PDB file of C-alpha atoms and ligand atoms in Angstrom:
ATOM      1  CA  MET A 203     -27.863  12.604   5.218  1.00 93.00           C
ATOM      2  CA  LYS A 204     -24.350  13.752   6.050  1.00 98.00           C
ATOM      3  CA  ARG A 205     -22.031  11.031   7.328  1.00 98.00           C
ATOM      4  CA  ARG A 206     -20.993  11.519  10.939  1.00 98.00           C
ATOM      5  CA  VAL A 207     -17.227  11.793  11.368  1.00 98.00           C
ATOM      6  CA  ALA A 208     -14.902  11.658  14.387  1.00 98.00           C
ATOM      7  CA  ILE A 209     -11.440  13.188  14.036  1.00 98.00           C
ATOM      8  CA  LEU A 210      -8.823  11.671  16.336  1.00 98.00           C
ATOM      9  CA  ILE A 211      -5.883  13.885  17.246  1.00 98.00           C
ATOM     10  CA  SER A 212      -2.910  14.011  19.605  1.00 98.00           C
ATOM     11  CA  GLY A 213      -1.404  17.399  18.798  1.00 97.00           C
ATOM     12  CA  ARG A 214      -1.765  20.640  16.921  1.00 97.00           C
ATOM     13  CA  GLY A 215      -4.662  19.553  14.707  1.00 98.00           C
ATOM     14  CA  SER A 216      -3.992  21.504  11.527  1.00 98.00           C
ATOM     15  CA  ASN A 217      -5.450  18.696   9.376  1.00 98.00           C
ATOM     16  CA  MET A 218      -8.397  18.592  11.748  1.00 98.00           C
ATOM     17  CA  ALA A 219      -8.892  22.331  11.171  1.00 98.00           C
ATOM     18  CA  ALA A 220      -8.818  21.814   7.382  1.00 98.00           C
ATOM     19  CA  LEU A 221     -11.458  19.084   7.665  1.00 98.00           C
ATOM     20  CA  ILE A 222     -13.649  21.222   9.934  1.00 98.00           C
ATOM     21  CA  GLU A 223     -13.385  24.140   7.512  1.00 98.00           C
ATOM     22  CA  ALA A 224     -14.282  22.005   4.477  1.00 98.00           C
ATOM     23  CA  ALA A 225     -17.216  20.406   6.284  1.00 98.00           C
ATOM     24  CA  LYS A 226     -18.809  23.820   6.814  1.00 97.00           C
ATOM     25  CA  ALA A 227     -19.884  23.823   3.172  1.00 98.00           C
ATOM     26  CA  ALA A 228     -23.559  23.003   2.794  1.00 97.00           C
ATOM     27  CA  ASP A 229     -22.864  20.463   0.057  1.00 97.00           C
ATOM     28  CA  PHE A 230     -20.053  18.648   1.926  1.00 98.00           C
ATOM     29  CA  PRO A 231     -21.240  15.050   2.451  1.00 98.00           C
ATOM     30  CA  ALA A 232     -19.853  14.691   5.992  1.00 98.00           C
ATOM     31  CA  GLU A 233     -20.164  16.536   9.286  1.00 98.00           C
ATOM     32  CA  ILE A 234     -17.531  16.599  11.990  1.00 98.00           C
ATOM     33  CA  ALA A 235     -19.529  15.307  14.944  1.00 98.00           C
ATOM     34  CA  VAL A 236     -16.686  15.156  17.472  1.00 98.00           C
ATOM     35  CA  VAL A 237     -12.950  15.620  17.905  1.00 98.00           C
ATOM     36  CA  ILE A 238     -11.359  13.108  20.256  1.00 98.00           C
ATOM     37  CA  SER A 239      -7.872  13.493  21.688  1.00 98.00           C
ATOM     38  CA  ASN A 240      -5.833  10.994  23.659  1.00 98.00           C
ATOM     39  CA  ARG A 241      -3.939  13.911  25.212  1.00 98.00           C
ATOM     40  CA  ALA A 242      -5.521  16.638  27.328  1.00 98.00           C
ATOM     41  CA  ASP A 243      -2.863  19.129  26.198  1.00 98.00           C
ATOM     42  CA  ALA A 244      -3.427  18.699  22.434  1.00 98.00           C
ATOM     43  CA  ALA A 245      -3.514  22.211  20.965  1.00 98.00           C
ATOM     44  CA  GLY A 246      -6.071  21.060  18.408  1.00 98.00           C
ATOM     45  CA  LEU A 247      -8.733  20.715  21.132  1.00 98.00           C
ATOM     46  CA  GLU A 248      -8.903  24.485  21.609  1.00 98.00           C
ATOM     47  CA  ARG A 249      -9.101  25.001  17.850  1.00 98.00           C
ATOM     48  CA  ALA A 250     -11.969  22.528  17.598  1.00 98.00           C
ATOM     49  CA  ARG A 251     -13.879  24.176  20.439  1.00 98.00           C
ATOM     50  CA  ALA A 252     -13.358  27.591  18.854  1.00 98.00           C
ATOM     51  CA  SER A 253     -15.044  26.200  15.739  1.00 97.00           C
ATOM     52  CA  GLY A 254     -17.990  25.005  17.807  1.00 98.00           C
ATOM     53  CA  ILE A 255     -17.148  21.297  17.477  1.00 98.00           C
ATOM     54  CA  SER A 256     -17.642  19.122  20.521  1.00 97.00           C
ATOM     55  CA  THR A 257     -14.491  17.577  21.952  1.00 98.00           C
ATOM     56  CA  GLU A 258     -13.692  14.571  24.092  1.00 98.00           C
ATOM     57  CA  ILE A 259     -10.497  13.623  25.882  1.00 98.00           C
ATOM     58  CA  ILE A 260      -9.677   9.982  26.487  1.00 98.00           C
ATOM     59  CA  PRO A 261      -6.201   9.998  28.042  1.00 98.00           C
ATOM     60  CA  SER A 262      -4.341   6.972  26.723  1.00 97.00           C
ATOM     61  CA  LYS A 263      -1.394   7.117  29.105  1.00 96.00           C
ATOM     62  CA  PRO A 264      -3.156   5.398  32.026  1.00 97.00           C
ATOM     63  CA  PHE A 265      -3.879   2.433  29.716  1.00 97.00           C
ATOM     64  CA  GLY A 266      -0.167   1.920  28.977  1.00 95.00           C
ATOM     65  CA  LYS A 267       0.216  -0.972  26.586  1.00 94.00           C
ATOM     66  CA  ASP A 268      -3.355  -2.173  27.127  1.00 97.00           C
ATOM     67  CA  PHE A 269      -4.497  -0.960  23.720  1.00 97.00           C
ATOM     68  CA  ALA A 270      -7.720  -2.985  23.800  1.00 97.00           C
ATOM     69  CA  ALA A 271      -8.869  -1.361  27.049  1.00 98.00           C
ATOM     70  CA  PHE A 272      -8.316   2.111  25.596  1.00 98.00           C
ATOM     71  CA  GLU A 273     -10.205   1.128  22.462  1.00 98.00           C
ATOM     72  CA  LYS A 274     -13.152  -0.130  24.505  1.00 98.00           C
ATOM     73  CA  VAL A 275     -13.611   3.366  25.943  1.00 98.00           C
ATOM     74  CA  LEU A 276     -13.055   4.891  22.523  1.00 98.00           C
ATOM     75  CA  GLU A 277     -15.635   2.589  20.895  1.00 98.00           C
ATOM     76  CA  GLU A 278     -18.170   3.563  23.560  1.00 98.00           C
ATOM     77  CA  LYS A 279     -17.642   7.222  22.774  1.00 98.00           C
ATOM     78  CA  LEU A 280     -17.842   6.619  19.014  1.00 98.00           C
ATOM     79  CA  GLY A 281     -21.087   4.735  19.548  1.00 98.00           C
ATOM     80  CA  GLN A 282     -22.583   7.469  21.730  1.00 98.00           C
ATOM     81  CA  CYS A 283     -21.761  10.022  19.016  1.00 98.00           C
ATOM     82  CA  ARG A 284     -23.177   7.703  16.293  1.00 98.00           C
ATOM     83  CA  ILE A 285     -19.906   7.910  14.362  1.00 98.00           C
ATOM     84  CA  GLU A 286     -19.766   6.324  10.911  1.00 98.00           C
ATOM     85  CA  LEU A 287     -16.312   7.416   9.723  1.00 98.00           C
ATOM     86  CA  ILE A 288     -13.002   8.158  11.473  1.00 98.00           C
ATOM     87  CA  CYS A 289     -10.243  10.509  10.295  1.00 98.00           C
ATOM     88  CA  LEU A 290      -6.899  10.236  12.064  1.00 98.00           C
ATOM     89  CA  GLY A 291      -5.095  13.568  12.150  1.00 97.00           C
ATOM     90  CA  GLY A 292      -1.702  13.126  13.773  1.00 96.00           C
ATOM     91  CA  PHE A 293      -3.138  10.564  16.207  1.00 97.00           C
ATOM     92  CA  MET A 294      -0.084   9.114  17.924  1.00 92.00           C
ATOM     93  CA  ARG A 295      -1.403   5.858  19.315  1.00 93.00           C
ATOM     94  CA  LEU A 296      -1.335   2.413  17.766  1.00 92.00           C
ATOM     95  CA  PHE A 297      -4.507   0.369  17.361  1.00 96.00           C
ATOM     96  CA  THR A 298      -5.089  -3.350  17.771  1.00 97.00           C
ATOM     97  CA  ALA A 299      -5.693  -5.343  14.595  1.00 97.00           C
ATOM     98  CA  GLU A 300      -9.240  -6.027  15.862  1.00 98.00           C
ATOM     99  CA  PHE A 301     -10.113  -2.341  16.103  1.00 98.00           C
ATOM    100  CA  VAL A 302      -8.638  -1.659  12.668  1.00 98.00           C
ATOM    101  CA  GLN A 303     -10.536  -4.591  11.129  1.00 97.00           C
ATOM    102  CA  ARG A 304     -13.789  -3.363  12.633  1.00 97.00           C
ATOM    103  CA  TRP A 305     -13.290   0.069  11.066  1.00 98.00           C
ATOM    104  CA  TYR A 306     -11.703  -1.128   7.828  1.00 97.00           C
ATOM    105  CA  GLY A 307     -12.992   0.942   4.936  1.00 98.00           C
ATOM    106  CA  ARG A 308     -14.331   3.565   7.326  1.00 98.00           C
ATOM    107  CA  MET A 309     -11.096   4.947   8.829  1.00 98.00           C
ATOM    108  CA  LEU A 310      -8.670   7.262   7.009  1.00 98.00           C
ATOM    109  CA  ASN A 311      -5.170   8.437   7.932  1.00 98.00           C
ATOM    110  CA  ILE A 312      -2.865  11.034   6.441  1.00 98.00           C
ATOM    111  CA  HIS A 313       0.890  10.641   6.275  1.00 98.00           C
ATOM    112  CA  PRO A 314       3.428  13.238   5.074  1.00 98.00           C
ATOM    113  CA  SER A 315       5.149  11.208   2.353  1.00 98.00           C
ATOM    114  CA  LEU A 316       4.259   9.572  -0.920  1.00 98.00           C
ATOM    115  CA  LEU A 317       3.556   6.113   0.520  1.00 98.00           C
ATOM    116  CA  PRO A 318       4.751   3.411   0.308  1.00 98.00           C
ATOM    117  CA  SER A 319       7.942   5.483   0.565  1.00 98.00           C
ATOM    118  CA  PHE A 320       8.987   6.673   4.011  1.00 98.00           C
ATOM    119  CA  PRO A 321       6.404   5.238   6.406  1.00 97.00           C
ATOM    120  CA  GLY A 322       6.834   5.572  10.164  1.00 95.00           C
ATOM    121  CA  LEU A 323       8.790   8.177  12.048  1.00 95.00           C
ATOM    122  CA  ASP A 324      10.509  11.223  10.549  1.00 97.00           C
ATOM    123  CA  PRO A 325       9.194  10.867   6.982  1.00 98.00           C
ATOM    124  CA  HIS A 326      10.522  14.322   6.054  1.00 98.00           C
ATOM    125  CA  GLY A 327      14.024  13.440   7.243  1.00 98.00           C
ATOM    126  CA  GLN A 328      13.784  10.102   5.445  1.00 98.00           C
ATOM    127  CA  ALA A 329      12.885  11.921   2.193  1.00 98.00           C
ATOM    128  CA  LEU A 330      15.738  14.409   2.571  1.00 98.00           C
ATOM    129  CA  ARG A 331      18.256  11.657   3.331  1.00 98.00           C
ATOM    130  CA  ALA A 332      17.066   9.670   0.303  1.00 98.00           C
ATOM    131  CA  GLY A 333      17.566  12.745  -1.895  1.00 98.00           C
ATOM    132  CA  VAL A 334      14.186  12.448  -3.615  1.00 98.00           C
ATOM    133  CA  LYS A 335      13.214  15.413  -5.786  1.00 98.00           C
ATOM    134  CA  ILE A 336       9.489  15.019  -5.204  1.00 98.00           C
ATOM    135  CA  SER A 337       7.685  14.137  -1.996  1.00 98.00           C
ATOM    136  CA  GLY A 338       4.196  14.772  -0.736  1.00 98.00           C
ATOM    137  CA  ALA A 339       1.359  13.422   1.312  1.00 98.00           C
ATOM    138  CA  THR A 340      -0.922  10.395   1.210  1.00 98.00           C
ATOM    139  CA  VAL A 341      -4.418   9.771   2.492  1.00 98.00           C
ATOM    140  CA  HIS A 342      -5.037   6.054   2.930  1.00 98.00           C
ATOM    141  CA  PHE A 343      -7.367   3.586   4.579  1.00 98.00           C
ATOM    142  CA  VAL A 344      -5.991   2.314   7.857  1.00 98.00           C
ATOM    143  CA  THR A 345      -4.803  -1.282   8.077  1.00 97.00           C
ATOM    144  CA  PRO A 346      -3.007  -2.972  10.979  1.00 94.00           C
ATOM    145  CA  GLU A 347       0.378  -2.150   9.443  1.00 94.00           C
ATOM    146  CA  THR A 348       1.571   1.409  10.235  1.00 91.00           C
ATOM    147  CA  ASP A 349       1.191   3.952   7.398  1.00 93.00           C
ATOM    148  CA  ALA A 350       0.052   1.302   4.942  1.00 94.00           C
ATOM    149  CA  GLY A 351      -3.353   0.472   3.512  1.00 96.00           C
ATOM    150  CA  PRO A 352      -5.164   1.278   0.267  1.00 98.00           C
ATOM    151  CA  ILE A 353      -4.195   4.700  -1.039  1.00 98.00           C
ATOM    152  CA  VAL A 354      -7.064   7.135  -1.574  1.00 97.00           C
ATOM    153  CA  MET A 355      -5.322  10.328  -2.636  1.00 97.00           C
ATOM    154  CA  GLN A 356      -1.835  11.764  -2.925  1.00 97.00           C
ATOM    155  CA  GLY A 357      -0.453  15.245  -3.433  1.00 96.00           C
ATOM    156  CA  ALA A 358       3.105  15.940  -4.554  1.00 97.00           C
ATOM    157  CA  VAL A 359       5.491  18.815  -3.861  1.00 97.00           C
ATOM    158  CA  PRO A 360       9.041  19.478  -5.056  1.00 97.00           C
ATOM    159  CA  VAL A 361      11.955  18.883  -2.701  1.00 97.00           C
ATOM    160  CA  HIS A 362      14.620  21.576  -3.054  1.00 97.00           C
ATOM    161  CA  ASP A 363      18.350  21.370  -2.479  1.00 96.00           C
ATOM    162  CA  GLY A 364      19.019  22.818   0.930  1.00 95.00           C
ATOM    163  CA  ASP A 365      15.544  22.061   2.253  1.00 98.00           C
ATOM    164  CA  THR A 366      15.353  21.629   5.996  1.00 98.00           C
ATOM    165  CA  THR A 367      12.913  19.237   7.632  1.00 98.00           C
ATOM    166  CA  GLU A 368      10.887  22.284   8.690  1.00 98.00           C
ATOM    167  CA  ALA A 369      10.735  23.767   5.184  1.00 98.00           C
ATOM    168  CA  LEU A 370       9.727  20.462   3.621  1.00 98.00           C
ATOM    169  CA  SER A 371       7.181  19.700   6.296  1.00 98.00           C
ATOM    170  CA  GLU A 372       5.572  23.132   5.842  1.00 98.00           C
ATOM    171  CA  ARG A 373       5.345  22.617   2.066  1.00 98.00           C
ATOM    172  CA  ILE A 374       3.848  19.153   2.497  1.00 98.00           C
ATOM    173  CA  LEU A 375       1.431  20.349   5.171  1.00 98.00           C
ATOM    174  CA  ALA A 376      -0.167  22.720   2.652  1.00 98.00           C
ATOM    175  CA  VAL A 377      -0.858  19.803   0.318  1.00 98.00           C
ATOM    176  CA  GLU A 378      -2.127  17.699   3.252  1.00 98.00           C
ATOM    177  CA  HIS A 379      -4.742  20.340   3.997  1.00 98.00           C
ATOM    178  CA  ARG A 380      -5.800  20.271   0.364  1.00 97.00           C
ATOM    179  CA  ILE A 381      -6.128  16.493  -0.085  1.00 97.00           C
ATOM    180  CA  TYR A 382      -7.552  15.335   3.249  1.00 98.00           C
ATOM    181  CA  PRO A 383     -10.908  17.101   2.849  1.00 98.00           C
ATOM    182  CA  GLU A 384     -11.111  15.859  -0.749  1.00 97.00           C
ATOM    183  CA  ALA A 385     -10.448  12.279   0.317  1.00 98.00           C
ATOM    184  CA  LEU A 386     -13.112  12.522   3.018  1.00 98.00           C
ATOM    185  CA  ARG A 387     -15.525  13.946   0.461  1.00 98.00           C
ATOM    186  CA  LEU A 388     -14.918  10.934  -1.796  1.00 97.00           C
ATOM    187  CA  LEU A 389     -15.367   8.451   1.050  1.00 98.00           C
ATOM    188  CA  ALA A 390     -18.466  10.111   2.490  1.00 98.00           C
ATOM    189  CA  SER A 391     -20.128  10.378  -0.909  1.00 97.00           C
ATOM    190  CA  GLY A 392     -19.619   6.667  -1.558  1.00 97.00           C
ATOM    191  CA  ARG A 393     -17.217   7.113  -4.462  1.00 97.00           C
ATOM    192  CA  LEU A 394     -14.453   4.883  -3.076  1.00 97.00           C
ATOM    193  CA  LYS A 395     -14.399   1.171  -3.757  1.00 96.00           C
ATOM    194  CA  LEU A 396     -11.963  -1.234  -2.127  1.00 97.00           C
ATOM    195  CA  GLU A 397     -10.669  -3.955  -4.413  1.00 96.00           C
ATOM    196  CA  GLY A 398      -8.269  -6.125  -2.447  1.00 92.00           C
ATOM    197  CA  ASP A 399      -5.382  -3.896  -1.409  1.00 93.00           C
ATOM    198  CA  LEU A 400      -6.375  -1.129  -3.839  1.00 97.00           C
ATOM    199  CA  CYS A 401      -8.797   1.746  -3.610  1.00 97.00           C
ATOM    200  CA  ARG A 402     -10.621   2.636  -6.829  1.00 96.00           C
ATOM    201  CA  ILE A 403     -12.308   5.990  -7.307  1.00 95.00           C
ATOM    202  CA  ASP A 404     -15.542   6.413  -9.147  1.00 92.00           C
ATOM    203  CA  GLY A 405     -15.095   9.165 -11.775  1.00 88.00           C
ATOM    204  CA  GLU A 406     -11.409   9.716 -10.977  1.00 81.00           C
ATOM    205  CA  THR A 407      -9.512  12.489 -12.794  1.00 80.00           C
ATOM    206  CA  ALA A 408      -5.954  13.709 -12.246  1.00 80.00           C
ATOM    207  CA  ASP A 409      -5.141  17.383 -11.820  1.00 78.00           C
ATOM    208  CA  GLY A 410      -2.488  17.695 -14.518  1.00 79.00           C
ATOM    209  CA  PRO A 411      -0.317  15.542 -16.729  1.00 79.00           C
ATOM    210  CA  PHE A 412       2.759  15.519 -14.462  1.00 84.00           C
ATOM    211  CA  LEU A 413       4.972  17.275 -11.959  1.00 87.00           C
ATOM    212  CA  ILE A 414       8.696  17.486 -12.708  1.00 87.00           C
ATOM    213  CA  SER A 415      11.222  18.557 -10.106  1.00 89.00           C
ATOM    214  CA  PRO A 416      13.601  20.329 -10.539  1.00 89.00           C
ATOM    215  CA  ARG A 417      11.874  22.291 -13.313  1.00 86.00           C
ATOM    216  CA  PRO A 418      13.418  21.495 -16.719  1.00 84.00           C
ATOM    217  CA  LYS A 419      14.854  24.467 -18.642  1.00 84.00           C
TER     218      LYS A 419
HETATM  219  C1  GAR B 726       0.694  15.642   9.879  1.00 88.33           C
HETATM  220  O1  GAR B 726       1.799  16.077   9.134  1.00 88.33           O
HETATM  221  C2  GAR B 726       0.335  14.219   9.522  1.00 88.33           C
HETATM  222  O2  GAR B 726       0.544  13.930   8.168  1.00 88.33           O
HETATM  223  C3  GAR B 726       1.291  13.452  10.402  1.00 88.33           C
HETATM  224  O3  GAR B 726       1.256  14.132  11.616  1.00 88.33           O
HETATM  225  C4  GAR B 726       1.039  15.519  11.353  1.00 88.33           C
HETATM  226  C5  GAR B 726      -0.077  16.016  12.240  1.00 88.33           C
HETATM  227  O4  GAR B 726      -0.217  17.394  12.102  1.00 88.33           O
HETATM  228  N1  GAR B 726       0.902  12.078  10.544  1.00 88.33           N
HETATM  229  C6  GAR B 726       1.759  11.056  10.564  1.00 88.33           C
HETATM  230  O5  GAR B 726       2.964  11.194  10.501  1.00 88.33           O
HETATM  231  C7  GAR B 726       1.116   9.679  10.626  1.00 88.33           C
HETATM  232  N2  GAR B 726       2.093   8.655  10.560  1.00 88.33           N
HETATM  233  P1  GAR B 726      -1.558  18.123  12.492  1.00 88.33           P
HETATM  234  O6  GAR B 726      -1.842  17.736  13.941  1.00 88.33           O
HETATM  235  O7  GAR B 726      -1.238  19.580  12.372  1.00 88.33           O
HETATM  236  O8  GAR B 726      -2.642  17.679  11.568  1.00 88.33           O
END
């Protein structure tokens, strides 16, 4: 049986689109049962509908800082859709610790940096200002702390001299779209094991020996 997944978005939904595309494969162990947005104007909603995925809008603004009240409505929807796993894809709303605890081990997020470096806002700008030569993206389990939690998968890209935030974010986005479906595949097929703050992967293999940036002569 495929695991039933909800993707939560607030904006353009390009990671959502990558997950939807991957889940079309007959042997993918998860199905995208619903896309939920906390903003009616999220561009990703149209993309989801065009792919034949059902969508729900739960506007978060009227709830203000009452996070628990928003989550109550969200939980109801997740229950109705018989959701087992959640993928956050640019979902710009904080959760209460209670909600996160309830979904611990069943909720993934993606962040455009090699965590634990550069959590929070403007990770691309943070990377450029730090002058790192390699950055990337991280899929991790969600914990109450923002952009923290056991790391499932990371993908690295070079950072070039003269990179703008836009150029770096575009390069990282390509790796995000590659790793998020893979991380969901691992979770849905039961190959991830949480050991304290770490995530272990059954049958893990790395793609290559290393990535060096800039390229040595
Ligand atoms: C992605 O780059 C994702 O990594 C980032 O928001 C973007 C959403 O784009 N998430 C965070 O920064 C989480 N802290 P998308 O809507 O096109 O998937």
